[in-house]
Amino acid sequence: KEPFCETVCPATQGIRIALDQDLQEKHMTRYQLSKRTSINYQTIDNYYKNRVDRYDSTLLLKMCQALGCEVGELVRIINVKNK
C-alpha cells in the first residue's frame, strides 16, 4: 500500500531555502547573519544546509531584513526527482 502523501500530493516539488546564494550575493557569512539577526548560529546553519522541516516565519523575516530581500527571494520552490 502506498503512503497517503504519495497518492494525494506526489512529491514533484519542494521548498529550498536559498540562503547560500543570498549570503554569497551580499558578501556575508553565516556568522555575520547570526550576529545581525540574533539567531543562534546552529539555526542559521540548519537553514543554510536546508535541514529544516518547519520554517519559522519570524526567523525568515529577520533573515530577509538583514539580507535586504523579500521572502520569495529566500524561499524557492524547486522540482524534485521522484524516488
mmCIF file of C-alpha atoms in Angstrom:
data_model
loop_
_atom_site.group_PDB
_atom_site.id
_atom_site.type_symbol
_atom_site.label_atom_id
_atom_site.label_comp_id
_atom_site.label_asym_id
_atom_site.label_seq_id
_atom_site.Cartn_x
_atom_site.Cartn_y
_atom_site.Cartn_z
ATOM 1 C CA LYS A 1 0.000 0.000 0.000
ATOM 2 C CA GLU A 2 1.344 3.436 -0.989
ATOM 3 C CA PRO A 3 1.815 6.084 1.714
ATOM 4 C CA PHE A 4 -1.038 8.611 1.859
ATOM 5 C CA CYS A 5 1.071 11.587 0.790
ATOM 6 C CA GLU A 6 2.466 9.748 -2.233
ATOM 7 C CA THR A 7 -1.013 9.295 -3.687
ATOM 8 C CA VAL A 8 -2.589 12.598 -2.629
ATOM 9 C CA CYS A 9 0.328 15.015 -3.090
ATOM 10 C CA PRO A 10 3.092 13.477 -5.206
ATOM 11 C CA ALA A 11 6.459 14.976 -4.360
ATOM 12 C CA THR A 12 7.288 16.696 -7.635
ATOM 13 C CA GLN A 13 8.100 19.987 -5.962
ATOM 14 C CA GLY A 14 9.764 21.014 -2.756
ATOM 15 C CA ILE A 15 10.924 24.066 -0.876
ATOM 16 C CA ARG A 16 14.544 25.149 -0.727
ATOM 17 C CA ILE A 17 15.982 27.969 1.328
ATOM 18 C CA ALA A 18 18.478 29.743 -0.929
ATOM 19 C CA LEU A 19 20.434 31.188 1.982
ATOM 20 C CA ASP A 20 23.752 30.080 0.484
ATOM 21 C CA GLN A 21 23.149 32.115 -2.684
ATOM 22 C CA ASP A 22 21.780 35.148 -0.845
ATOM 23 C CA LEU A 23 24.700 35.241 1.599
ATOM 24 C CA GLN A 24 27.184 34.975 -1.258
ATOM 25 C CA GLU A 25 25.485 37.834 -3.143
ATOM 26 C CA LYS A 26 25.596 40.032 -0.021
ATOM 27 C CA HIS A 27 29.199 39.014 0.819
ATOM 28 C CA MET A 28 28.043 37.914 4.257
ATOM 29 C CA THR A 29 28.902 34.843 6.317
ATOM 30 C CA ARG A 30 26.546 32.692 8.362
ATOM 31 C CA TYR A 31 28.276 34.007 11.464
ATOM 32 C CA GLN A 32 27.652 37.629 10.447
ATOM 33 C CA LEU A 33 23.992 36.842 9.706
ATOM 34 C CA SER A 34 23.687 35.191 13.093
ATOM 35 C CA LYS A 35 25.076 38.278 14.827
ATOM 36 C CA ARG A 36 22.916 40.718 12.823
ATOM 37 C CA THR A 37 19.711 38.796 13.489
ATOM 38 C CA SER A 38 20.405 37.436 16.985
ATOM 39 C CA ILE A 39 19.522 33.999 15.622
ATOM 40 C CA ASN A 40 21.601 31.133 17.004
ATOM 41 C CA TYR A 41 24.397 30.142 14.580
ATOM 42 C CA GLN A 42 23.270 26.481 14.568
ATOM 43 C CA THR A 43 19.788 27.549 13.483
ATOM 44 C CA ILE A 44 21.244 29.664 10.659
ATOM 45 C CA ASP A 45 23.411 26.705 9.677
ATOM 46 C CA ASN A 46 20.366 24.398 9.536
ATOM 47 C CA TYR A 47 18.558 26.823 7.217
ATOM 48 C CA TYR A 48 21.750 27.215 5.154
ATOM 49 C CA LYS A 49 22.042 23.434 4.722
ATOM 50 C CA ASN A 50 18.273 23.012 4.180
ATOM 51 C CA ARG A 51 17.887 20.789 7.219
ATOM 52 C CA VAL A 52 14.681 22.492 8.340
ATOM 53 C CA ASP A 53 11.278 20.829 8.023
ATOM 54 C CA ARG A 54 9.174 23.574 9.626
ATOM 55 C CA TYR A 55 10.003 27.124 8.734
ATOM 56 C CA ASP A 56 9.699 29.817 11.392
ATOM 57 C CA SER A 57 8.166 32.961 9.851
ATOM 58 C CA THR A 58 9.809 35.220 12.463
ATOM 59 C CA LEU A 59 13.248 33.838 11.637
ATOM 60 C CA LEU A 60 12.636 34.142 7.890
ATOM 61 C CA LEU A 61 11.578 37.766 8.384
ATOM 62 C CA LYS A 62 14.723 38.544 10.417
ATOM 63 C CA MET A 63 16.943 36.917 7.791
ATOM 64 C CA CYS A 64 15.226 38.810 4.968
ATOM 65 C CA GLN A 65 15.549 42.113 6.801
ATOM 66 C CA ALA A 66 19.266 41.520 7.401
ATOM 67 C CA LEU A 67 19.813 40.478 3.779
ATOM 68 C CA GLY A 68 17.615 43.206 2.311
ATOM 69 C CA CYS A 69 15.487 40.745 0.382
ATOM 70 C CA GLU A 70 11.899 39.535 0.085
ATOM 71 C CA VAL A 71 10.796 36.156 1.460
ATOM 72 C CA GLY A 72 10.227 34.930 -2.107
ATOM 73 C CA GLU A 73 13.888 35.535 -2.875
ATOM 74 C CA LEU A 74 14.947 33.413 0.084
ATOM 75 C CA VAL A 75 12.342 30.644 -0.164
ATOM 76 C CA ARG A 76 12.331 28.878 -3.535
ATOM 77 C CA ILE A 77 10.038 26.213 -4.944
ATOM 78 C CA ILE A 78 12.104 23.600 -6.771
ATOM 79 C CA ASN A 79 11.356 20.484 -8.774
ATOM 80 C CA VAL A 80 12.476 17.278 -7.108
ATOM 81 C CA LYS A 81 13.164 13.924 -8.645
ATOM 82 C CA ASN A 82 10.715 11.124 -7.966
ATOM 83 C CA LYS A 83 12.184 8.277 -5.957
#
